Coordinates of C-alpha atoms and ligand atoms in Angstrom, one line a residue:
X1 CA 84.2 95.5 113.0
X2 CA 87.6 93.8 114.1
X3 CA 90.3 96.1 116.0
X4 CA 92.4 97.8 112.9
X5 CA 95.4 98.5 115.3
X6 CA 96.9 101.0 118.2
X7 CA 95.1 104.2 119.0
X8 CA 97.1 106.8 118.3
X9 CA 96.2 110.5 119.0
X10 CA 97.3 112.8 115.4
X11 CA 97.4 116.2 116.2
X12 CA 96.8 118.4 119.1
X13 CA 93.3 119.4 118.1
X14 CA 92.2 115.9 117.7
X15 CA 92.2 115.9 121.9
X16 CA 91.7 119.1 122.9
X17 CA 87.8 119.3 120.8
X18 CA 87.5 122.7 121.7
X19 CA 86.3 124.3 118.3
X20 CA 83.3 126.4 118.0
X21 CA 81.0 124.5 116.1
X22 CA 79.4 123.4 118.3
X23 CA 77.4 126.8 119.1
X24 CA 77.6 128.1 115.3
X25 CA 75.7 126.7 112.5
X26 CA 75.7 122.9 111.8
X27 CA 78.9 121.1 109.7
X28 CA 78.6 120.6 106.2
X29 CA 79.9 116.8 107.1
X30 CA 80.5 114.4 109.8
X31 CA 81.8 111.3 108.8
X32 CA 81.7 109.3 112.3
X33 CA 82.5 105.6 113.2
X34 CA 85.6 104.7 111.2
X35 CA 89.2 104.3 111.8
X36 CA 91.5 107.6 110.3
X37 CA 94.6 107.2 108.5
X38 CA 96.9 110.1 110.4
X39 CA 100.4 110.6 110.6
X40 CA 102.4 111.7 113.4
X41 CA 104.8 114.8 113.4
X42 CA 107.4 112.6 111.9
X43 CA 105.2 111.3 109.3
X44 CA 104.8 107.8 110.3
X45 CA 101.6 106.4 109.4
X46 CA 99.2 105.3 112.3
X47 CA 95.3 104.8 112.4
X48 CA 92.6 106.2 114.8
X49 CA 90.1 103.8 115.6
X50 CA 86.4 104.8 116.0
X51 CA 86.8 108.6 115.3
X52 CA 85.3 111.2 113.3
X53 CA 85.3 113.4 110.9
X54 CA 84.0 117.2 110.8
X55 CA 84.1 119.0 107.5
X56 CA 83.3 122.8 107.2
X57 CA 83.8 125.2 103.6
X58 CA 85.5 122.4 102.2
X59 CA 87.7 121.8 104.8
X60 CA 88.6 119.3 107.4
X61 CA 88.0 121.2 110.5
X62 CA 88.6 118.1 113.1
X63 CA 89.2 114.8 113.4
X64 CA 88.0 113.3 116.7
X65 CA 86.2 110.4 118.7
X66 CA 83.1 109.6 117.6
X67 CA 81.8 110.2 120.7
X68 CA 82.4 113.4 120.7
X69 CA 80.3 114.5 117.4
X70 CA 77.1 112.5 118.4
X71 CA 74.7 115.2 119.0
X72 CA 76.7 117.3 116.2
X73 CA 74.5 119.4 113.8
X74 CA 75.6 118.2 110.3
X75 CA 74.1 118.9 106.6
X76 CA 75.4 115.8 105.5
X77 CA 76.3 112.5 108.1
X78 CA 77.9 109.5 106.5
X79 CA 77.6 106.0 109.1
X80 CA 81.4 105.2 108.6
X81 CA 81.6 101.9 110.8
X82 CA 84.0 99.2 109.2
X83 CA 85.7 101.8 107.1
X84 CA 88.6 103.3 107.0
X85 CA 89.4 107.3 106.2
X86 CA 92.1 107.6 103.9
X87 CA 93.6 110.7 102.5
X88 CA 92.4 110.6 98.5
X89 CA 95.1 109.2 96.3
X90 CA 96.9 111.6 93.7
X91 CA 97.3 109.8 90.6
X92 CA 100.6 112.0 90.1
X93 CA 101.7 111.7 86.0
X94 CA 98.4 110.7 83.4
X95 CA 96.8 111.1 80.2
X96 CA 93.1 111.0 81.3
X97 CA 91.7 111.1 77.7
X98 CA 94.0 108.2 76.8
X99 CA 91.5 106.0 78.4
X100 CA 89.8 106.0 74.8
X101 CA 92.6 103.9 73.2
X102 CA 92.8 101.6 76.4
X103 CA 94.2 98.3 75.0
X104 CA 94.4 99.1 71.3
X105 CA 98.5 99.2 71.0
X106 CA 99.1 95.8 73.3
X107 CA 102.4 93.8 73.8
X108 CA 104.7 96.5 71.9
X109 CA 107.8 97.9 72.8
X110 CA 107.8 101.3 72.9
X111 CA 109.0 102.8 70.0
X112 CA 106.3 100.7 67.9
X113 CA 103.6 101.5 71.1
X114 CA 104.0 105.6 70.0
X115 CA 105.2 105.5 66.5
X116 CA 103.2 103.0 64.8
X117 CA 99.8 102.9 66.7
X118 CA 99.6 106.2 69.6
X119 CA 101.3 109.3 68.0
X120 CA 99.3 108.4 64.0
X121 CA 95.9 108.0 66.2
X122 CA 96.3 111.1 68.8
X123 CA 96.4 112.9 64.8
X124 CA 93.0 112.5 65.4
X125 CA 92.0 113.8 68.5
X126 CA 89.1 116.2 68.4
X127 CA 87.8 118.3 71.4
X128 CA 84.6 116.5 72.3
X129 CA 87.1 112.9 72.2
X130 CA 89.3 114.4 74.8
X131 CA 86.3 115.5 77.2
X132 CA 84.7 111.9 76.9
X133 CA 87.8 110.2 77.4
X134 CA 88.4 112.5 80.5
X135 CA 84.7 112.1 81.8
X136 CA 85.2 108.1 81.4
X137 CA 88.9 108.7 83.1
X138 CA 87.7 110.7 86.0
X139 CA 84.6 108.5 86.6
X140 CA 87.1 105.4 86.7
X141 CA 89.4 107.4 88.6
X142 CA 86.5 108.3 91.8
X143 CA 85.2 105.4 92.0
X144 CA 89.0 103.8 93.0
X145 CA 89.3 106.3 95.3
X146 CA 91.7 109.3 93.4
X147 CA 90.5 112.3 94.4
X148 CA 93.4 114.1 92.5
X149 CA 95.2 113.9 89.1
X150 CA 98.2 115.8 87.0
X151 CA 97.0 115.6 83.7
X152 CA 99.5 116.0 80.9
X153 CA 97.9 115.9 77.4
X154 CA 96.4 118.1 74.0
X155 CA 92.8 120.0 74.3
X156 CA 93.2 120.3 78.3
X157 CA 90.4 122.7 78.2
X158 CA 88.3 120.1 77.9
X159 CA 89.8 118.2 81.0
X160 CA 89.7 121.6 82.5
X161 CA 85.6 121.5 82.0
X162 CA 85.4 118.0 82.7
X163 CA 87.5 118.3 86.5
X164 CA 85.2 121.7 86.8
X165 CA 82.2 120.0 86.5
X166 CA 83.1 116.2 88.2
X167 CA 84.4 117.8 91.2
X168 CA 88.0 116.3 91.3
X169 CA 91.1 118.4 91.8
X170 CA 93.6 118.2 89.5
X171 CA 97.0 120.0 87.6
X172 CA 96.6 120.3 84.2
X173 CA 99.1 121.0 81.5
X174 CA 98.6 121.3 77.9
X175 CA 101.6 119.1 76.1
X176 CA 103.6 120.3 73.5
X177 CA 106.7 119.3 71.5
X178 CA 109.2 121.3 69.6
X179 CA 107.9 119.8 66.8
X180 CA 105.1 122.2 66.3
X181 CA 106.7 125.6 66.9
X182 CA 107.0 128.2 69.1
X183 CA 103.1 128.1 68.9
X184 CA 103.0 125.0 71.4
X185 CA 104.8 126.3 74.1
X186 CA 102.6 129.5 73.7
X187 CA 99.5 127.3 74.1
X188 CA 100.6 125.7 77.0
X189 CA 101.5 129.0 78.7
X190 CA 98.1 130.4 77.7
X191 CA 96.1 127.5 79.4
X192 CA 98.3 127.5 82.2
X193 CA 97.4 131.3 82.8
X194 CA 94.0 130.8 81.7
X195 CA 92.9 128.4 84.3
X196 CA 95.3 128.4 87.2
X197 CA 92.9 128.3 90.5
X198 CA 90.0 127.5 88.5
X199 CA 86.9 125.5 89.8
X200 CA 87.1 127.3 93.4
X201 CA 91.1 126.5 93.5
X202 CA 90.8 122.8 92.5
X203 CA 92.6 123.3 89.7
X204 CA 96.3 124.4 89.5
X205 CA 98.2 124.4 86.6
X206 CA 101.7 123.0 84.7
X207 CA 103.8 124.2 81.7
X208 CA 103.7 120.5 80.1
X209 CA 106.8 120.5 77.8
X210 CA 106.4 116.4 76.8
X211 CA 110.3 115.6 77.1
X212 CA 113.5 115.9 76.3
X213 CA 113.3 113.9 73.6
X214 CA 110.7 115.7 71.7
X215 CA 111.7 119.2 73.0
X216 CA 115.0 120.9 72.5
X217 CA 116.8 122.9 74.6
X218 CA 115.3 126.3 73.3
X219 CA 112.2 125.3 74.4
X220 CA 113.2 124.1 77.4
X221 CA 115.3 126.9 78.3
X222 CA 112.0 128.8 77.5
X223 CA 109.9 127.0 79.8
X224 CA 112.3 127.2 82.8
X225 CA 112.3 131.5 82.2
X226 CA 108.2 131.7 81.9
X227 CA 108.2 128.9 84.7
X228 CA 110.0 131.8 87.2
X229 CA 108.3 134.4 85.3
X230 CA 104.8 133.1 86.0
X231 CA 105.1 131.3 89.2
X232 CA 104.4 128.1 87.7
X233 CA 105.6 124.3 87.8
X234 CA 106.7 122.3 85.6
X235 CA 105.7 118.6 84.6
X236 CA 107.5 116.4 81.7
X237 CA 108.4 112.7 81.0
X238 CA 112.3 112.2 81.6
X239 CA 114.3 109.6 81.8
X240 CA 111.7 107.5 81.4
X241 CA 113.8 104.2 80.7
X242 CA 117.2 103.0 79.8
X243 CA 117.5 103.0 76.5
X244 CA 116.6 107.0 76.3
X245 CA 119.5 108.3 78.3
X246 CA 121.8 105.8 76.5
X247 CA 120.6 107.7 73.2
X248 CA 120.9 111.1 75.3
X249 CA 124.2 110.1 76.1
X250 CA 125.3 108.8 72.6
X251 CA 123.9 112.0 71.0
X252 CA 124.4 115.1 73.4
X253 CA 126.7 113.9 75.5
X254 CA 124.8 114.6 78.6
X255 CA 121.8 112.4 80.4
X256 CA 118.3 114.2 80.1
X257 CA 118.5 114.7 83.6
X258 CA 121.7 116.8 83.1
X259 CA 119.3 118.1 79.5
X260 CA 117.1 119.5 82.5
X261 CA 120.1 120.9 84.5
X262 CA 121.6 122.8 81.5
X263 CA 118.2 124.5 80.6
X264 CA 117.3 125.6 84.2
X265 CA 114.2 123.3 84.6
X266 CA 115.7 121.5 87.3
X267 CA 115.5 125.1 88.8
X268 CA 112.0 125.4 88.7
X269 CA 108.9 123.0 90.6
X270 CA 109.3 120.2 88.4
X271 CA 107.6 116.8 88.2
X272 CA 109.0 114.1 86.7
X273 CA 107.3 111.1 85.0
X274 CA 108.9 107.8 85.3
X275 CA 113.1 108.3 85.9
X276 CA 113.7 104.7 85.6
X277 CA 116.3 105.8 83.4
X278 CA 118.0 108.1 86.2
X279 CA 121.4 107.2 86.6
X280 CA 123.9 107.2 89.5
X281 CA 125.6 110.6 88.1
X282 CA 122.4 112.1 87.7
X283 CA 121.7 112.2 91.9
X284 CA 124.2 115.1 92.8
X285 CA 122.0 117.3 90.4
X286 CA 118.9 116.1 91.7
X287 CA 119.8 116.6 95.3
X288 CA 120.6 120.1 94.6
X289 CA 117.2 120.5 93.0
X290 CA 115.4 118.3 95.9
X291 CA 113.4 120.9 97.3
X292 CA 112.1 121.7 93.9
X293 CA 111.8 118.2 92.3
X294 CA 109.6 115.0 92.5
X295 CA 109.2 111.8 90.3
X296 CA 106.0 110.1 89.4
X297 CA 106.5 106.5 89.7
X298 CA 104.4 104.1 87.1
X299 CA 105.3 100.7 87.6
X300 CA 102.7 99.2 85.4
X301 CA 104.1 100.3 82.4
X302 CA 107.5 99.7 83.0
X303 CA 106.6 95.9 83.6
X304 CA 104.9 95.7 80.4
X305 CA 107.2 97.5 78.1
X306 CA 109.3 95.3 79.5
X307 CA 111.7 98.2 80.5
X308 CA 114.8 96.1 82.5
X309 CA 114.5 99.2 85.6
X310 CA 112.1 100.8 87.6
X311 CA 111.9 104.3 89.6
X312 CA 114.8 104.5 92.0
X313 CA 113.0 105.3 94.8
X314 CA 115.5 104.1 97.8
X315 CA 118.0 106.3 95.9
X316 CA 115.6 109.7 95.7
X317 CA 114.6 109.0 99.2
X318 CA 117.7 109.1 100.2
X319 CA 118.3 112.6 98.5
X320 CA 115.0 114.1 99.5
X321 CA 113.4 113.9 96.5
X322 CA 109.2 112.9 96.7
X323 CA 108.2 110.3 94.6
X324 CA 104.5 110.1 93.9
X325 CA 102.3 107.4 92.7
X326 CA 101.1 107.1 89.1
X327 CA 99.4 105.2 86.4
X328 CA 100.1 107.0 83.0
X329 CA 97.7 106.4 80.5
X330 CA 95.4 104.1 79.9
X331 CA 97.1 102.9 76.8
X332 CA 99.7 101.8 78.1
X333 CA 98.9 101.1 82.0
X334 CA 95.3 99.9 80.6
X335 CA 93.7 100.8 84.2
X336 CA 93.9 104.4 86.1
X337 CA 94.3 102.2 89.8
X338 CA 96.5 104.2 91.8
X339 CA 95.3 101.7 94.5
X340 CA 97.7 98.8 92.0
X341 CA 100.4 101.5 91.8
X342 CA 100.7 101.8 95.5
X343 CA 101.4 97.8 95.7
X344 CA 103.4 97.4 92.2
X345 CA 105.6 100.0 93.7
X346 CA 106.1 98.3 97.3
X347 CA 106.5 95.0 95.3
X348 CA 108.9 96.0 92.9
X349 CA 111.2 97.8 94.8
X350 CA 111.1 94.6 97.1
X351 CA 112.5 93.0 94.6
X352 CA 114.7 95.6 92.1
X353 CA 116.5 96.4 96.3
X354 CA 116.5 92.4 96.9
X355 CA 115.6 93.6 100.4
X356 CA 111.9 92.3 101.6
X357 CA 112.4 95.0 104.4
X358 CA 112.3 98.5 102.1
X359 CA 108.8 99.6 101.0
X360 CA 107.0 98.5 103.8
X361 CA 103.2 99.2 103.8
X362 CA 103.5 102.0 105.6
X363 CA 106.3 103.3 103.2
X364 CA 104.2 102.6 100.4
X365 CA 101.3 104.7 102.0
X366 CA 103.3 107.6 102.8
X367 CA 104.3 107.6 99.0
X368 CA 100.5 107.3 98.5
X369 CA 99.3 110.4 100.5
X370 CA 102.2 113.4 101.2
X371 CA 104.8 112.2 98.9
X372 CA 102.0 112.7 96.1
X373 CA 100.9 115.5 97.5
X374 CA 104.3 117.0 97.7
X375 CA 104.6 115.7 94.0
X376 CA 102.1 117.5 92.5
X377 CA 102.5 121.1 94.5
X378 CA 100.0 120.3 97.2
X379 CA 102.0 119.1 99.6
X380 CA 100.3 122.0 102.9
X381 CA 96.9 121.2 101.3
X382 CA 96.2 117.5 100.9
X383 CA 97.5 114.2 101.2
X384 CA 96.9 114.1 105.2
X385 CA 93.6 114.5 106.9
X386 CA 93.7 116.5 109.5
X387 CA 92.3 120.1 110.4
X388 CA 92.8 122.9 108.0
X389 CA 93.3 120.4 104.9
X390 CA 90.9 120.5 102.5
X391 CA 88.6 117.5 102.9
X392 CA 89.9 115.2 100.0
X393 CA 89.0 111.8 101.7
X394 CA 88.1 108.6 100.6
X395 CA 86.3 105.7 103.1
X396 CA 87.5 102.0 102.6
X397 CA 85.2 98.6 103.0
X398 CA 87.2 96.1 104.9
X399 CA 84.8 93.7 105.7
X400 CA 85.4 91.7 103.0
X401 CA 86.4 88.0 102.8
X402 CA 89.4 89.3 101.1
X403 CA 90.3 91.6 103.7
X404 CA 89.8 89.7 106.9
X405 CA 91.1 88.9 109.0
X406 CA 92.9 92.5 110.0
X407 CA 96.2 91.9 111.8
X408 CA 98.1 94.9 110.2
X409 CA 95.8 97.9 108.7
X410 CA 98.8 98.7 106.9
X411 CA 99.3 96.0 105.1
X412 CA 95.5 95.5 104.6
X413 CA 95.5 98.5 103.0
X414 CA 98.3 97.8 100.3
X415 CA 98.4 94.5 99.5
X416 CA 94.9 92.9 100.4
X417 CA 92.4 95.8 99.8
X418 CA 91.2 96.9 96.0
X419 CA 90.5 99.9 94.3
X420 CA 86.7 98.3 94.4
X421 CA 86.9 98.5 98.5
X422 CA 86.5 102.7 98.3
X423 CA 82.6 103.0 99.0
X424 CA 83.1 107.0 99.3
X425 CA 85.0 109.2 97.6
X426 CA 85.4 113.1 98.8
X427 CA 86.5 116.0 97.4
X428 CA 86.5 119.4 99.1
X429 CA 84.4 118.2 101.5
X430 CA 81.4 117.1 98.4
X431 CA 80.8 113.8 98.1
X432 CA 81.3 112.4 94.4
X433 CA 80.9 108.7 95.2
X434 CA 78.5 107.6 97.9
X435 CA 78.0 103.7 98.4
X436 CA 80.0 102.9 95.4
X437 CA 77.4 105.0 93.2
X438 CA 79.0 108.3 91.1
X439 CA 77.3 111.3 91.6
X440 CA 78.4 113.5 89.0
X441 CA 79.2 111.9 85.9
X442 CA 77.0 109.7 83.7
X443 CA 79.3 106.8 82.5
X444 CA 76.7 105.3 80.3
X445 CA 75.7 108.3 78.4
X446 CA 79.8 109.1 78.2
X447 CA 80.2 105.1 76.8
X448 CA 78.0 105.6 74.5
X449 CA 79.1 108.9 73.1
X450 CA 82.4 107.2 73.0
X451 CA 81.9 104.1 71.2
X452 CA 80.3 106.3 68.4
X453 CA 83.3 108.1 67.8
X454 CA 85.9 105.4 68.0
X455 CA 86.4 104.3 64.1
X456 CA 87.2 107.9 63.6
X457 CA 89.1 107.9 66.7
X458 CA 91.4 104.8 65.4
X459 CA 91.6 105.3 62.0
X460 CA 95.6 105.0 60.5
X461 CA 94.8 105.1 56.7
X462 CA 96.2 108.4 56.3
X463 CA 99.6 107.6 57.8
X464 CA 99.8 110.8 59.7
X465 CA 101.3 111.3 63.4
X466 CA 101.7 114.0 65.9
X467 CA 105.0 113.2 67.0
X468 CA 108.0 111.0 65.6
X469 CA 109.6 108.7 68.7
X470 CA 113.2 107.9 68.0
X471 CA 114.1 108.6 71.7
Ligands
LIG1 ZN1 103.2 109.8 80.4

């Protein structure tokens, strides 16, 4: 394998080596031979070349030479040579079921995309559609490397069995709208309670209000007091283009990030999807909220909808404020490739900032790792590999055609390497993709299941809908 670029030592017990396990009982894992994504104590991005990996409960317990764990004891070994260790990607803001109505509403705007073909279908939505549509979303998801996800969506304890049972990590919330009564926001509490730390702690929990738009300021006011009451964050579209603070604007008065301001969920850990819409008057508020706030970017979407602006990200970097990577649904995004996320965002903000100098690679992979983290409350658990994190890794094929020569890992990384590159993916230190084959779920058996259902699953005829989208 071809140099991937300057040593760098990451953290102080990557030279000192002195940990016990080398007289106690063997590691669970040793990943040895490949170059480490680490960052430095100011967060800049660097790679070590030819080190290792040692994983213990789940945990990364050191990253070294790979010298220095040759005659390790190990459960599991993995030959890493010509890979690269990243942390896992988050997929910060998506509707894992949704893959199940991947490309049926195509080339809409959006107010035809929900009202005409999403909100009648999601009428529906049964149980057993939402756990095959999250099996077929989380098997996707591994095999591109996302080791975490914030799910937003109906019948989450479904996804809550299917990220149980696949091994991911994820924060779940169960959507609601004012729409349906006090009774939604009551569910949404209830599954937040009900399953907060579940699946050995890989799963933390949201109160998922869907937006301003389709949730008035009693509810929201609601959320925000059970959101202090119950410790809990937050996550809701806002903002989400143009056109819907225009109509917040023409209607209330106010912007739907001043909507959040007004009902104190601004005060609470809130995540954000989308913001394209945030304007210049909404920053002050944001900034006063910025060690409480982040926004999930989804550039995908916005292309297609053909939305004319994009996540201001060099304006909420510079108030503070983490923005994560994201690929919404499926029926709208059509793919759940954070990996295409990372380089849509460095592209587009090349070109919405006219400046080929902002989101370099390395910018674009510290949005990938601890500015998702951060995004979706995990920030002093993942999105870094390094000891005491929880081993959420994935390993990275560069030696192909595609991704040779390497003169900048970096860049390699963002703009020339795929989502198909990940060979590995871990999660708490278990491995749920080894050599590109899935461990845990059984896509054929979950396709077929699938395809059975989906005439009931599409079926308009009786002109129902969820939701009403008139922004
Ligand atoms: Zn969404």
């Amino acid at each position: 394998m071809s140099r991937f670029g300057s040593r760098r030592t990451a953290t102080a017990s990557y030279v000192d080596g002195m940990t016990p396990a080398a007289t106690e009982s063997p590691a669970d894992l040793v990943v040895t031979g490949c170059a480490v994504l680490t960052h430095d104590d100011r967060e800049r991005i660097g790679f070590a070349e030819d080190s290792a990996i040692v994983v213990r409960g789940g945990v990364v317990e050191e990253v070294t030479g790979a010298g220095a764990v040759a005659g390790r004891a190990a459960r599991e070994r993995i030959d890493a040579r010509g890979q690269v260790a990243l942390p896992g990607l988050i997929n910060c803001h998506t509707h894992a079921p949704m893959v199940a109505l991947r490309g049926l509403a195509e080339d809409l705007p959006t107010e035809e995309w929900f009202n005409d073909v999403i909100w009648p279908v999601e009428s529906n939505l049964t149980g057993r559609d939402v756990e095959l549509g999250a099996l077929l979303a989380c098997a996707e998801m591994i095999r591109g490397g996302v080791t975490c996800f914030a799910d937003h969506y109906f019948a989450m304890d479904a996804v809550a069995a299917v990220v149980a049972g696949c091994g991911m990590r994820a924060l779940l919330g169960e959507a609601f709208f004012s729409s349906q009564g006090a009774e939604g926001r009551e569910r949404s509490l209830a599954f937040a309670l009900r399953h907060r730390g579940a699946a050995d702690g890989r799963i933390t929990t949201a109160l998922a209000p869907h937006a301003p738009y389709t949730v008035d300021d009693t509810d929201l006011a609601a959320t925000a007091r059970l959101a202090h009451e119950h410790g809990l964050p937050v996550h809701l579209h806002a903002a989400e283009n143009r056109d819907q603070t225009e109509a917040c604007l023409a209607r209330h008065g106010v912007t739907p990030i001043e909507v959040l301001h007004r009902t104190g969920v601004l005060d609470t850990d809130v995540l954000i999807a989308h913001g394209t819409g945030i304007v210049e008057s909404d920053l002050p508020l944001l900034e006063r909220a910025s060690g409480r706030t982040a926004v999930a970017t989804a550039p995908r979407g916005y292309l297609k909808f053909a939305w004319p602006h994009t996540t201001p990200v060099r304006a909420l970097r510079g108030i503070g404020v983490p923005v994560g990577l994201a690929t919404d649904g499926a029926a709208s995004n059509n793919s759940l490739d954070v990996w295409e996320s990372m380089a849509l965002t460095s592209l587009i903000q090349k070109s919405a900032e006219n400046d080929p100098r902002w989101l370099t690679s390395r910018q674009a992979l510290h949005h990938a790792t601890l500015q998702s983290a951060r995004a979706v409350g995990l920030g002093g658990s993942v999105g870094s590999i390094a000891p005491g994190r929880r081993a959420d890794l994935v390993l990275v094929d560069l030696t192909g055609p595609h991704t040779q020569p390497v003169h900048d890992l970096a860049a390699t990384l963002v703009h020339s390497a795929r989502a198909a590159d990940v060979r590995t993916t871990i999660v708490d230190g278990r491995i749920l993709m080894r050599d590109r084959e899935l461990l845990t779920i059984d896509v054929p058996g979950v396709v077929r299941e699938l395809g059975e259902r989906l005439p009931a699953l599409v079926d308009r005829s009786h002109g129902r809908r969820i939701q009403e989208y008139g922004t």
